[in-house]
Amino acid sequence: MNYLIRLVDNAEFPAEQCRLIEQRYDEALVQQLCSPEQVAQARRAWVQAKTREDEATGPDLSLEEKQAIVRWERAEAAARLLAFEGYTGALEELYIDVRLAPGP
């Protein structure tokens, strides 16, 4: 796998539940994006596009960069819903970190 998933600030969840949430999140991302390699590629494209977006002074993003942002954010939103299915607390306060392995 080219990435690591970790539930951040997870004090309210026991370790086993954290692992289950992380596993469900990963499985949902793979389901949305077709493979672990595509998850890593989509995340990398999103990071690059968001970095350019933050640095841009105008509407400088290409269509591909805009599509990369939308693709990742849709997959991530769907994965969050599946990972926290049944959770009754505030989802906006929970953060799942996706770390990419250093690329070549």
PDB file of N, CA and C in Angstrom:
ATOM      1  N   MET A   1       0.846  -1.172   0.000  1.00  0.00           N
ATOM      2  CA  MET A   1       0.000   0.000   0.000  1.00  0.00           C
ATOM      3  C   MET A   1       0.894   1.238   0.000  1.00  0.00           C
ATOM      4  N   ASN A   2       0.510   2.246  -0.756  1.00  0.00           N
ATOM      5  CA  ASN A   2       1.296   3.464  -0.897  1.00  0.00           C
ATOM      6  C   ASN A   2       0.830   4.589   0.009  1.00  0.00           C
ATOM      7  N   TYR A   3       0.007   4.273   1.003  1.00  0.00           N
ATOM      8  CA  TYR A   3      -0.528   5.289   1.896  1.00  0.00           C
ATOM      9  C   TYR A   3      -0.853   4.661   3.249  1.00  0.00           C
ATOM     10  N   LEU A   4      -1.036   5.526   4.232  1.00  0.00           N
ATOM     11  CA  LEU A   4      -1.367   5.093   5.586  1.00  0.00           C
ATOM     12  C   LEU A   4      -2.578   5.885   6.042  1.00  0.00           C
ATOM     13  N   ILE A   5      -3.535   5.206   6.626  1.00  0.00           N
ATOM     14  CA  ILE A   5      -4.752   5.848   7.111  1.00  0.00           C
ATOM     15  C   ILE A   5      -4.741   5.796   8.633  1.00  0.00           C
ATOM     16  N   ARG A   6      -5.056   6.966   9.247  1.00  0.00           N
ATOM     17  CA  ARG A   6      -5.039   7.026  10.705  1.00  0.00           C
ATOM     18  C   ARG A   6      -6.138   7.972  11.179  1.00  0.00           C
ATOM     19  N   LEU A   7      -6.950   7.491  12.117  1.00  0.00           N
ATOM     20  CA  LEU A   7      -7.956   8.322  12.764  1.00  0.00           C
ATOM     21  C   LEU A   7      -7.229   9.204  13.770  1.00  0.00           C
ATOM     22  N   VAL A   8      -7.354  10.511  13.617  1.00  0.00           N
ATOM     23  CA  VAL A   8      -6.626  11.472  14.441  1.00  0.00           C
ATOM     24  C   VAL A   8      -7.524  11.950  15.584  1.00  0.00           C
ATOM     25  N   ASP A   9      -6.900  12.247  16.741  1.00  0.00           N
ATOM     26  CA  ASP A   9      -7.640  12.727  17.916  1.00  0.00           C
ATOM     27  C   ASP A   9      -8.816  11.813  18.230  1.00  0.00           C
ATOM     28  N   ASN A  10      -8.493  10.565  18.439  1.00  0.00           N
ATOM     29  CA  ASN A  10      -9.515   9.532  18.583  1.00  0.00           C
ATOM     30  C   ASN A  10      -9.746   9.121  20.030  1.00  0.00           C
ATOM     31  N   ALA A  11      -9.663  10.038  20.960  1.00  0.00           N
ATOM     32  CA  ALA A  11      -9.753   9.718  22.382  1.00  0.00           C
ATOM     33  C   ALA A  11     -11.069   9.031  22.754  1.00  0.00           C
ATOM     34  N   GLU A  12     -12.137   9.296  22.021  1.00  0.00           N
ATOM     35  CA  GLU A  12     -13.415   8.707  22.400  1.00  0.00           C
ATOM     36  C   GLU A  12     -13.608   7.279  21.896  1.00  0.00           C
ATOM     37  N   PHE A  13     -12.687   6.795  21.059  1.00  0.00           N
ATOM     38  CA  PHE A  13     -12.814   5.453  20.507  1.00  0.00           C
ATOM     39  C   PHE A  13     -11.736   4.533  21.080  1.00  0.00           C
ATOM     40  N   PRO A  14     -12.112   3.316  21.478  1.00  0.00           N
ATOM     41  CA  PRO A  14     -11.097   2.336  21.875  1.00  0.00           C
ATOM     42  C   PRO A  14     -10.251   1.942  20.662  1.00  0.00           C
ATOM     43  N   ALA A  15      -9.067   1.423  20.920  1.00  0.00           N
ATOM     44  CA  ALA A  15      -8.118   1.089  19.853  1.00  0.00           C
ATOM     45  C   ALA A  15      -8.729   0.167  18.802  1.00  0.00           C
ATOM     46  N   GLU A  16      -9.471  -0.842  19.213  1.00  0.00           N
ATOM     47  CA  GLU A  16     -10.070  -1.788  18.261  1.00  0.00           C
ATOM     48  C   GLU A  16     -11.087  -1.084  17.359  1.00  0.00           C
ATOM     49  N   GLN A  17     -11.858  -0.172  17.913  1.00  0.00           N
ATOM     50  CA  GLN A  17     -12.831   0.566  17.111  1.00  0.00           C
ATOM     51  C   GLN A  17     -12.124   1.509  16.136  1.00  0.00           C
ATOM     52  N   CYS A  18     -11.006   2.104  16.559  1.00  0.00           N
ATOM     53  CA  CYS A  18     -10.217   2.951  15.658  1.00  0.00           C
ATOM     54  C   CYS A  18      -9.744   2.141  14.456  1.00  0.00           C
ATOM     55  N   ARG A  19      -9.219   0.959  14.715  1.00  0.00           N
ATOM     56  CA  ARG A  19      -8.751   0.108  13.616  1.00  0.00           C
ATOM     57  C   ARG A  19      -9.898  -0.259  12.669  1.00  0.00           C
ATOM     58  N   LEU A  20     -11.070  -0.526  13.225  1.00  0.00           N
ATOM     59  CA  LEU A  20     -12.228  -0.866  12.399  1.00  0.00           C
ATOM     60  C   LEU A  20     -12.639   0.332  11.536  1.00  0.00           C
ATOM     61  N   ILE A  21     -12.669   1.522  12.107  1.00  0.00           N
ATOM     62  CA  ILE A  21     -13.020   2.735  11.359  1.00  0.00           C
ATOM     63  C   ILE A  21     -12.009   2.958  10.239  1.00  0.00           C
ATOM     64  N   GLU A  22     -10.727   2.841  10.555  1.00  0.00           N
ATOM     65  CA  GLU A  22      -9.672   3.026   9.543  1.00  0.00           C
ATOM     66  C   GLU A  22      -9.791   1.992   8.435  1.00  0.00           C
ATOM     67  N   GLN A  23     -10.072   0.747   8.801  1.00  0.00           N
ATOM     68  CA  GLN A  23     -10.220  -0.322   7.809  1.00  0.00           C
ATOM     69  C   GLN A  23     -11.431  -0.063   6.916  1.00  0.00           C
ATOM     70  N   ARG A  24     -12.547   0.313   7.500  1.00  0.00           N
ATOM     71  CA  ARG A  24     -13.752   0.588   6.710  1.00  0.00           C
ATOM     72  C   ARG A  24     -13.538   1.788   5.784  1.00  0.00           C
ATOM     73  N   TYR A  25     -12.828   2.786   6.275  1.00  0.00           N
ATOM     74  CA  TYR A  25     -12.527   3.966   5.464  1.00  0.00           C
ATOM     75  C   TYR A  25     -11.673   3.571   4.262  1.00  0.00           C
ATOM     76  N   ASP A  26     -10.634   2.781   4.516  1.00  0.00           N
ATOM     77  CA  ASP A  26      -9.756   2.325   3.439  1.00  0.00           C
ATOM     78  C   ASP A  26     -10.535   1.499   2.420  1.00  0.00           C
ATOM     79  N   GLU A  27     -11.335   0.564   2.897  1.00  0.00           N
ATOM     80  CA  GLU A  27     -12.116  -0.276   1.982  1.00  0.00           C
ATOM     81  C   GLU A  27     -13.070   0.567   1.136  1.00  0.00           C
ATOM     82  N   ALA A  28     -13.664   1.580   1.739  1.00  0.00           N
ATOM     83  CA  ALA A  28     -14.585   2.444   1.002  1.00  0.00           C
ATOM     84  C   ALA A  28     -13.849   3.277  -0.038  1.00  0.00           C
ATOM     85  N   LEU A  29     -12.659   3.779   0.308  1.00  0.00           N
ATOM     86  CA  LEU A  29     -11.869   4.522  -0.673  1.00  0.00           C
ATOM     87  C   LEU A  29     -11.507   3.631  -1.859  1.00  0.00           C
ATOM     88  N   VAL A  30     -11.073   2.426  -1.576  1.00  0.00           N
ATOM     89  CA  VAL A  30     -10.716   1.486  -2.647  1.00  0.00           C
ATOM     90  C   VAL A  30     -11.941   1.179  -3.500  1.00  0.00           C
ATOM     91  N   GLN A  31     -13.083   1.008  -2.864  1.00  0.00           N
ATOM     92  CA  GLN A  31     -14.314   0.750  -3.610  1.00  0.00           C
ATOM     93  C   GLN A  31     -14.647   1.944  -4.518  1.00  0.00           C
ATOM     94  N   GLN A  32     -14.493   3.151  -4.020  1.00  0.00           N
ATOM     95  CA  GLN A  32     -14.805   4.354  -4.787  1.00  0.00           C
ATOM     96  C   GLN A  32     -13.817   4.585  -5.930  1.00  0.00           C
ATOM     97  N   LEU A  33     -12.535   4.273  -5.681  1.00  0.00           N
ATOM     98  CA  LEU A  33     -11.476   4.627  -6.634  1.00  0.00           C
ATOM     99  C   LEU A  33     -10.857   3.432  -7.354  1.00  0.00           C
ATOM    100  N   CYS A  34     -11.348   2.227  -7.092  1.00  0.00           N
ATOM    101  CA  CYS A  34     -11.029   1.004  -7.839  1.00  0.00           C
ATOM    102  C   CYS A  34      -9.815   0.203  -7.380  1.00  0.00           C
ATOM    103  N   SER A  35      -8.820   0.817  -6.738  1.00  0.00           N
ATOM    104  CA  SER A  35      -7.663   0.049  -6.280  1.00  0.00           C
ATOM    105  C   SER A  35      -6.855   0.887  -5.295  1.00  0.00           C
ATOM    106  N   PRO A  36      -6.025   0.242  -4.465  1.00  0.00           N
ATOM    107  CA  PRO A  36      -5.161   1.008  -3.561  1.00  0.00           C
ATOM    108  C   PRO A  36      -4.233   1.962  -4.323  1.00  0.00           C
ATOM    109  N   GLU A  37      -3.767   1.535  -5.493  1.00  0.00           N
ATOM    110  CA  GLU A  37      -2.896   2.393  -6.294  1.00  0.00           C
ATOM    111  C   GLU A  37      -3.636   3.645  -6.746  1.00  0.00           C
ATOM    112  N   GLN A  38      -4.915   3.481  -7.114  1.00  0.00           N
ATOM    113  CA  GLN A  38      -5.731   4.625  -7.531  1.00  0.00           C
ATOM    114  C   GLN A  38      -6.037   5.549  -6.347  1.00  0.00           C
ATOM    115  N   VAL A  39      -6.170   4.975  -5.148  1.00  0.00           N
ATOM    116  CA  VAL A  39      -6.361   5.802  -3.955  1.00  0.00           C
ATOM    117  C   VAL A  39      -5.152   6.706  -3.770  1.00  0.00           C
ATOM    118  N   ALA A  40      -3.965   6.112  -3.824  1.00  0.00           N
ATOM    119  CA  ALA A  40      -2.738   6.896  -3.659  1.00  0.00           C
ATOM    120  C   ALA A  40      -2.601   7.933  -4.766  1.00  0.00           C
ATOM    121  N   GLN A  41      -2.897   7.553  -5.983  1.00  0.00           N
ATOM    122  CA  GLN A  41      -2.785   8.480  -7.111  1.00  0.00           C
ATOM    123  C   GLN A  41      -3.781   9.632  -6.962  1.00  0.00           C
ATOM    124  N   ALA A  42      -5.016   9.318  -6.575  1.00  0.00           N
ATOM    125  CA  ALA A  42      -6.039  10.358  -6.406  1.00  0.00           C
ATOM    126  C   ALA A  42      -5.672  11.304  -5.268  1.00  0.00           C
ATOM    127  N   ARG A  43      -5.153  10.759  -4.177  1.00  0.00           N
ATOM    128  CA  ARG A  43      -4.750  11.606  -3.040  1.00  0.00           C
ATOM    129  C   ARG A  43      -3.596  12.519  -3.449  1.00  0.00           C
ATOM    130  N   ARG A  44      -2.619  11.956  -4.133  1.00  0.00           N
ATOM    131  CA  ARG A  44      -1.460  12.749  -4.574  1.00  0.00           C
ATOM    132  C   ARG A  44      -1.913  13.873  -5.514  1.00  0.00           C
ATOM    133  N   ALA A  45      -2.797  13.566  -6.457  1.00  0.00           N
ATOM    134  CA  ALA A  45      -3.309  14.571  -7.393  1.00  0.00           C
ATOM    135  C   ALA A  45      -4.085  15.651  -6.639  1.00  0.00           C
ATOM    136  N   TRP A  46      -4.852  15.250  -5.629  1.00  0.00           N
ATOM    137  CA  TRP A  46      -5.614  16.210  -4.833  1.00  0.00           C
ATOM    138  C   TRP A  46      -4.682  17.148  -4.069  1.00  0.00           C
ATOM    139  N   VAL A  47      -3.665  16.580  -3.431  1.00  0.00           N
ATOM    140  CA  VAL A  47      -2.700  17.404  -2.679  1.00  0.00           C
ATOM    141  C   VAL A  47      -2.029  18.413  -3.605  1.00  0.00           C
ATOM    142  N   GLN A  48      -1.594  17.955  -4.756  1.00  0.00           N
ATOM    143  CA  GLN A  48      -0.934  18.858  -5.710  1.00  0.00           C
ATOM    144  C   GLN A  48      -1.881  19.948  -6.193  1.00  0.00           C
ATOM    145  N   ALA A  49      -3.115  19.581  -6.512  1.00  0.00           N
ATOM    146  CA  ALA A  49      -4.084  20.563  -7.004  1.00  0.00           C
ATOM    147  C   ALA A  49      -4.462  21.562  -5.919  1.00  0.00           C
ATOM    148  N   LYS A  50      -4.666  21.082  -4.687  1.00  0.00           N
ATOM    149  CA  LYS A  50      -5.011  21.995  -3.592  1.00  0.00           C
ATOM    150  C   LYS A  50      -3.848  22.938  -3.280  1.00  0.00           C
ATOM    151  N   THR A  51      -2.620  22.451  -3.389  1.00  0.00           N
ATOM    152  CA  THR A  51      -1.454  23.305  -3.173  1.00  0.00           C
ATOM    153  C   THR A  51      -1.417  24.400  -4.222  1.00  0.00           C
ATOM    154  N   ARG A  52      -1.640  24.022  -5.471  1.00  0.00           N
ATOM    155  CA  ARG A  52      -1.669  25.034  -6.543  1.00  0.00           C
ATOM    156  C   ARG A  52      -2.822  26.006  -6.346  1.00  0.00           C
ATOM    157  N   GLU A  53      -3.961  25.494  -5.923  1.00  0.00           N
ATOM    158  CA  GLU A  53      -5.125  26.348  -5.694  1.00  0.00           C
ATOM    159  C   GLU A  53      -4.830  27.377  -4.604  1.00  0.00           C
ATOM    160  N   ASP A  54      -4.167  26.941  -3.542  1.00  0.00           N
ATOM    161  CA  ASP A  54      -3.822  27.841  -2.443  1.00  0.00           C
ATOM    162  C   ASP A  54      -2.827  28.911  -2.875  1.00  0.00           C
ATOM    163  N   GLU A  55      -1.953  28.560  -3.806  1.00  0.00           N
ATOM    164  CA  GLU A  55      -0.909  29.483  -4.256  1.00  0.00           C
ATOM    165  C   GLU A  55      -1.360  30.367  -5.420  1.00  0.00           C
ATOM    166  N   ALA A  56      -2.445  30.002  -6.074  1.00  0.00           N
ATOM    167  CA  ALA A  56      -2.898  30.725  -7.266  1.00  0.00           C
ATOM    168  C   ALA A  56      -3.475  32.086  -6.885  1.00  0.00           C
ATOM    169  N   THR A  57      -3.218  33.054  -7.730  1.00  0.00           N
ATOM    170  CA  THR A  57      -3.769  34.386  -7.514  1.00  0.00           C
ATOM    171  C   THR A  57      -5.039  34.605  -8.318  1.00  0.00           C
ATOM    172  N   GLY A  58      -5.343  33.684  -9.180  1.00  0.00           N
ATOM    173  CA  GLY A  58      -6.544  33.779 -10.009  1.00  0.00           C
ATOM    174  C   GLY A  58      -7.042  32.386 -10.330  1.00  0.00           C
ATOM    175  N   PRO A  59      -7.930  32.293 -11.285  1.00  0.00           N
ATOM    176  CA  PRO A  59      -8.465  30.981 -11.665  1.00  0.00           C
ATOM    177  C   PRO A  59      -7.473  30.209 -12.540  1.00  0.00           C
ATOM    178  N   ASP A  60      -6.354  29.825 -11.960  1.00  0.00           N
ATOM    179  CA  ASP A  60      -5.265  29.215 -12.716  1.00  0.00           C
ATOM    180  C   ASP A  60      -5.301  27.687 -12.766  1.00  0.00           C
ATOM    181  N   LEU A  61      -6.250  27.060 -12.098  1.00  0.00           N
ATOM    182  CA  LEU A  61      -6.269  25.602 -12.090  1.00  0.00           C
ATOM    183  C   LEU A  61      -6.746  25.069 -13.436  1.00  0.00           C
ATOM    184  N   SER A  62      -6.097  24.016 -13.865  1.00  0.00           N
ATOM    185  CA  SER A  62      -6.511  23.363 -15.108  1.00  0.00           C
ATOM    186  C   SER A  62      -7.764  22.529 -14.848  1.00  0.00           C
ATOM    187  N   LEU A  63      -8.408  22.105 -15.893  1.00  0.00           N
ATOM    188  CA  LEU A  63      -9.574  21.245 -15.777  1.00  0.00           C
ATOM    189  C   LEU A  63      -9.206  19.948 -15.058  1.00  0.00           C
ATOM    190  N   GLU A  64      -8.043  19.388 -15.377  1.00  0.00           N
ATOM    191  CA  GLU A  64      -7.593  18.145 -14.734  1.00  0.00           C
ATOM    192  C   GLU A  64      -7.403  18.337 -13.231  1.00  0.00           C
ATOM    193  N   GLU A  65      -6.870  19.485 -12.832  1.00  0.00           N
ATOM    194  CA  GLU A  65      -6.681  19.746 -11.403  1.00  0.00           C
ATOM    195  C   GLU A  65      -8.024  19.895 -10.693  1.00  0.00           C
ATOM    196  N   LYS A  66      -8.949  20.577 -11.324  1.00  0.00           N
ATOM    197  CA  LYS A  66     -10.286  20.725 -10.747  1.00  0.00           C
ATOM    198  C   LYS A  66     -10.960  19.359 -10.625  1.00  0.00           C
ATOM    199  N   GLN A  67     -10.794  18.519 -11.632  1.00  0.00           N
ATOM    200  CA  GLN A  67     -11.374  17.175 -11.594  1.00  0.00           C
ATOM    201  C   GLN A  67     -10.721  16.334 -10.496  1.00  0.00           C
ATOM    202  N   ALA A  68      -9.427  16.505 -10.283  1.00  0.00           N
ATOM    203  CA  ALA A  68      -8.721  15.764  -9.230  1.00  0.00           C
ATOM    204  C   ALA A  68      -9.272  16.137  -7.852  1.00  0.00           C
ATOM    205  N   ILE A  69      -9.536  17.421  -7.666  1.00  0.00           N
ATOM    206  CA  ILE A  69     -10.098  17.873  -6.383  1.00  0.00           C
ATOM    207  C   ILE A  69     -11.476  17.261  -6.172  1.00  0.00           C
ATOM    208  N   VAL A  70     -12.322  17.345  -7.168  1.00  0.00           N
ATOM    209  CA  VAL A  70     -13.685  16.812  -7.050  1.00  0.00           C
ATOM    210  C   VAL A  70     -13.662  15.298  -6.855  1.00  0.00           C
ATOM    211  N   ARG A  71     -12.818  14.607  -7.599  1.00  0.00           N
ATOM    212  CA  ARG A  71     -12.749  13.143  -7.509  1.00  0.00           C
ATOM    213  C   ARG A  71     -12.381  12.696  -6.098  1.00  0.00           C
ATOM    214  N   TRP A  72     -11.323  13.284  -5.542  1.00  0.00           N
ATOM    215  CA  TRP A  72     -10.894  12.888  -4.202  1.00  0.00           C
ATOM    216  C   TRP A  72     -11.949  13.259  -3.161  1.00  0.00           C
ATOM    217  N   GLU A  73     -12.466  14.471  -3.235  1.00  0.00           N
ATOM    218  CA  GLU A  73     -13.400  14.927  -2.212  1.00  0.00           C
ATOM    219  C   GLU A  73     -14.690  14.125  -2.220  1.00  0.00           C
ATOM    220  N   ARG A  74     -15.149  13.693  -3.379  1.00  0.00           N
ATOM    221  CA  ARG A  74     -16.328  12.826  -3.440  1.00  0.00           C
ATOM    222  C   ARG A  74     -16.036  11.457  -2.833  1.00  0.00           C
ATOM    223  N   ALA A  75     -14.908  10.879  -3.192  1.00  0.00           N
ATOM    224  CA  ALA A  75     -14.536   9.564  -2.661  1.00  0.00           C
ATOM    225  C   ALA A  75     -14.331   9.640  -1.158  1.00  0.00           C
ATOM    226  N   GLU A  76     -13.698  10.697  -0.692  1.00  0.00           N
ATOM    227  CA  GLU A  76     -13.423  10.854   0.736  1.00  0.00           C
ATOM    228  C   GLU A  76     -14.720  11.030   1.520  1.00  0.00           C
ATOM    229  N   ALA A  77     -15.652  11.803   1.001  1.00  0.00           N
ATOM    230  CA  ALA A  77     -16.933  12.011   1.683  1.00  0.00           C
ATOM    231  C   ALA A  77     -17.708  10.696   1.800  1.00  0.00           C
ATOM    232  N   ALA A  78     -17.735   9.924   0.733  1.00  0.00           N
ATOM    233  CA  ALA A  78     -18.423   8.632   0.758  1.00  0.00           C
ATOM    234  C   ALA A  78     -17.737   7.679   1.744  1.00  0.00           C
ATOM    235  N   ALA A  79     -16.422   7.686   1.758  1.00  0.00           N
ATOM    236  CA  ALA A  79     -15.672   6.811   2.669  1.00  0.00           C
ATOM    237  C   ALA A  79     -15.926   7.185   4.124  1.00  0.00           C
ATOM    238  N   ARG A  80     -15.984   8.477   4.428  1.00  0.00           N
ATOM    239  CA  ARG A  80     -16.278   8.923   5.798  1.00  0.00           C
ATOM    240  C   ARG A  80     -17.641   8.409   6.252  1.00  0.00           C
ATOM    241  N   LEU A  81     -18.636   8.530   5.384  1.00  0.00           N
ATOM    242  CA  LEU A  81     -19.979   8.077   5.759  1.00  0.00           C
ATOM    243  C   LEU A  81     -19.989   6.585   6.062  1.00  0.00           C
ATOM    244  N   LEU A  82     -19.299   5.811   5.248  1.00  0.00           N
ATOM    245  CA  LEU A  82     -19.249   4.369   5.480  1.00  0.00           C
ATOM    246  C   LEU A  82     -18.411   4.012   6.700  1.00  0.00           C
ATOM    247  N   ALA A  83     -17.311   4.700   6.897  1.00  0.00           N
ATOM    248  CA  ALA A  83     -16.422   4.396   8.024  1.00  0.00           C
ATOM    249  C   ALA A  83     -17.097   4.672   9.364  1.00  0.00           C
ATOM    250  N   PHE A  84     -17.906   5.717   9.410  1.00  0.00           N
ATOM    251  CA  PHE A  84     -18.550   6.101  10.668  1.00  0.00           C
ATOM    252  C   PHE A  84     -20.030   5.707  10.708  1.00  0.00           C
ATOM    253  N   GLU A  85     -20.411   4.755   9.880  1.00  0.00           N
ATOM    254  CA  GLU A  85     -21.798   4.299   9.863  1.00  0.00           C
ATOM    255  C   GLU A  85     -22.215   3.857  11.264  1.00  0.00           C
ATOM    256  N   GLY A  86     -23.325   4.386  11.719  1.00  0.00           N
ATOM    257  CA  GLY A  86     -23.822   4.050  13.053  1.00  0.00           C
ATOM    258  C   GLY A  86     -23.329   4.978  14.149  1.00  0.00           C
ATOM    259  N   TYR A  87     -22.341   5.801  13.868  1.00  0.00           N
ATOM    260  CA  TYR A  87     -21.820   6.748  14.862  1.00  0.00           C
ATOM    261  C   TYR A  87     -22.802   7.901  14.994  1.00  0.00           C
ATOM    262  N   THR A  88     -23.134   8.294  16.215  1.00  0.00           N
ATOM    263  CA  THR A  88     -24.143   9.327  16.419  1.00  0.00           C
ATOM    264  C   THR A  88     -23.555  10.669  16.839  1.00  0.00           C
ATOM    265  N   GLY A  89     -22.247  10.767  16.936  1.00  0.00           N
ATOM    266  CA  GLY A  89     -21.615  12.028  17.324  1.00  0.00           C
ATOM    267  C   GLY A  89     -21.419  12.954  16.135  1.00  0.00           C
ATOM    268  N   ALA A  90     -20.699  14.038  16.364  1.00  0.00           N
ATOM    269  CA  ALA A  90     -20.443  15.045  15.333  1.00  0.00           C
ATOM    270  C   ALA A  90     -19.294  14.602  14.432  1.00  0.00           C
ATOM    271  N   LEU A  91     -19.604  14.286  13.193  1.00  0.00           N
ATOM    272  CA  LEU A  91     -18.584  13.823  12.246  1.00  0.00           C
ATOM    273  C   LEU A  91     -17.591  14.914  11.884  1.00  0.00           C
ATOM    274  N   GLU A  92     -18.030  16.170  11.843  1.00  0.00           N
ATOM    275  CA  GLU A  92     -17.130  17.235  11.422  1.00  0.00           C
ATOM    276  C   GLU A  92     -15.960  17.431  12.374  1.00  0.00           C
ATOM    277  N   GLU A  93     -16.045  16.889  13.575  1.00  0.00           N
ATOM    278  CA  GLU A  93     -14.951  17.008  14.533  1.00  0.00           C
ATOM    279  C   GLU A  93     -13.971  15.835  14.467  1.00  0.00           C
ATOM    280  N   LEU A  94     -14.262  14.864  13.620  1.00  0.00           N
ATOM    281  CA  LEU A  94     -13.396  13.693  13.473  1.00  0.00           C
ATOM    282  C   LEU A  94     -12.594  13.818  12.185  1.00  0.00           C
ATOM    283  N   TYR A  95     -11.315  13.503  12.284  1.00  0.00           N
ATOM    284  CA  TYR A  95     -10.437  13.652  11.121  1.00  0.00           C
ATOM    285  C   TYR A  95      -9.690  12.353  10.858  1.00  0.00           C
ATOM    286  N   ILE A  96      -9.740  11.919   9.617  1.00  0.00           N
ATOM    287  CA  ILE A  96      -8.965  10.757   9.197  1.00  0.00           C
ATOM    288  C   ILE A  96      -7.861  11.262   8.285  1.00  0.00           C
ATOM    289  N   ASP A  97      -6.631  10.970   8.676  1.00  0.00           N
ATOM    290  CA  ASP A  97      -5.462  11.409   7.930  1.00  0.00           C
ATOM    291  C   ASP A  97      -5.051  10.326   6.933  1.00  0.00           C
ATOM    292  N   VAL A  98      -4.803  10.741   5.709  1.00  0.00           N
ATOM    293  CA  VAL A  98      -4.298   9.828   4.668  1.00  0.00           C
ATOM    294  C   VAL A  98      -2.907  10.326   4.315  1.00  0.00           C
ATOM    295  N   ARG A  99      -1.901   9.574   4.698  1.00  0.00           N
ATOM    296  CA  ARG A  99      -0.507   9.927   4.433  1.00  0.00           C
ATOM    297  C   ARG A  99       0.012   9.110   3.277  1.00  0.00           C
ATOM    298  N   LEU A 100       0.605   9.798   2.335  1.00  0.00           N
ATOM    299  CA  LEU A 100       1.202   9.117   1.184  1.00  0.00           C
ATOM    300  C   LEU A 100       2.629   8.705   1.495  1.00  0.00           C
ATOM    301  N   ALA A 101       3.004   7.541   1.004  1.00  0.00           N
ATOM    302  CA  ALA A 101       4.397   7.113   1.096  1.00  0.00           C
ATOM    303  C   ALA A 101       5.207   8.005   0.162  1.00  0.00           C
ATOM    304  N   PRO A 102       6.436   8.296   0.516  1.00  0.00           N
ATOM    305  CA  PRO A 102       7.255   9.118  -0.386  1.00  0.00           C
ATOM    306  C   PRO A 102       7.323   8.486  -1.776  1.00  0.00           C
ATOM    307  N   GLY A 103       7.142   9.312  -2.776  1.00  0.00           N
ATOM    308  CA  GLY A 103       7.154   8.826  -4.150  1.00  0.00           C
ATOM    309  C   GLY A 103       8.562   8.744  -4.703  1.00  0.00           C
ATOM    310  N   PRO A 104       8.675   8.125  -5.882  1.00  0.00           N
ATOM    311  CA  PRO A 104       9.996   7.987  -6.510  1.00  0.00           C
ATOM    312  C   PRO A 104      10.510   9.304  -7.014  1.00  0.00           C
TER     313      PRO A 104
END
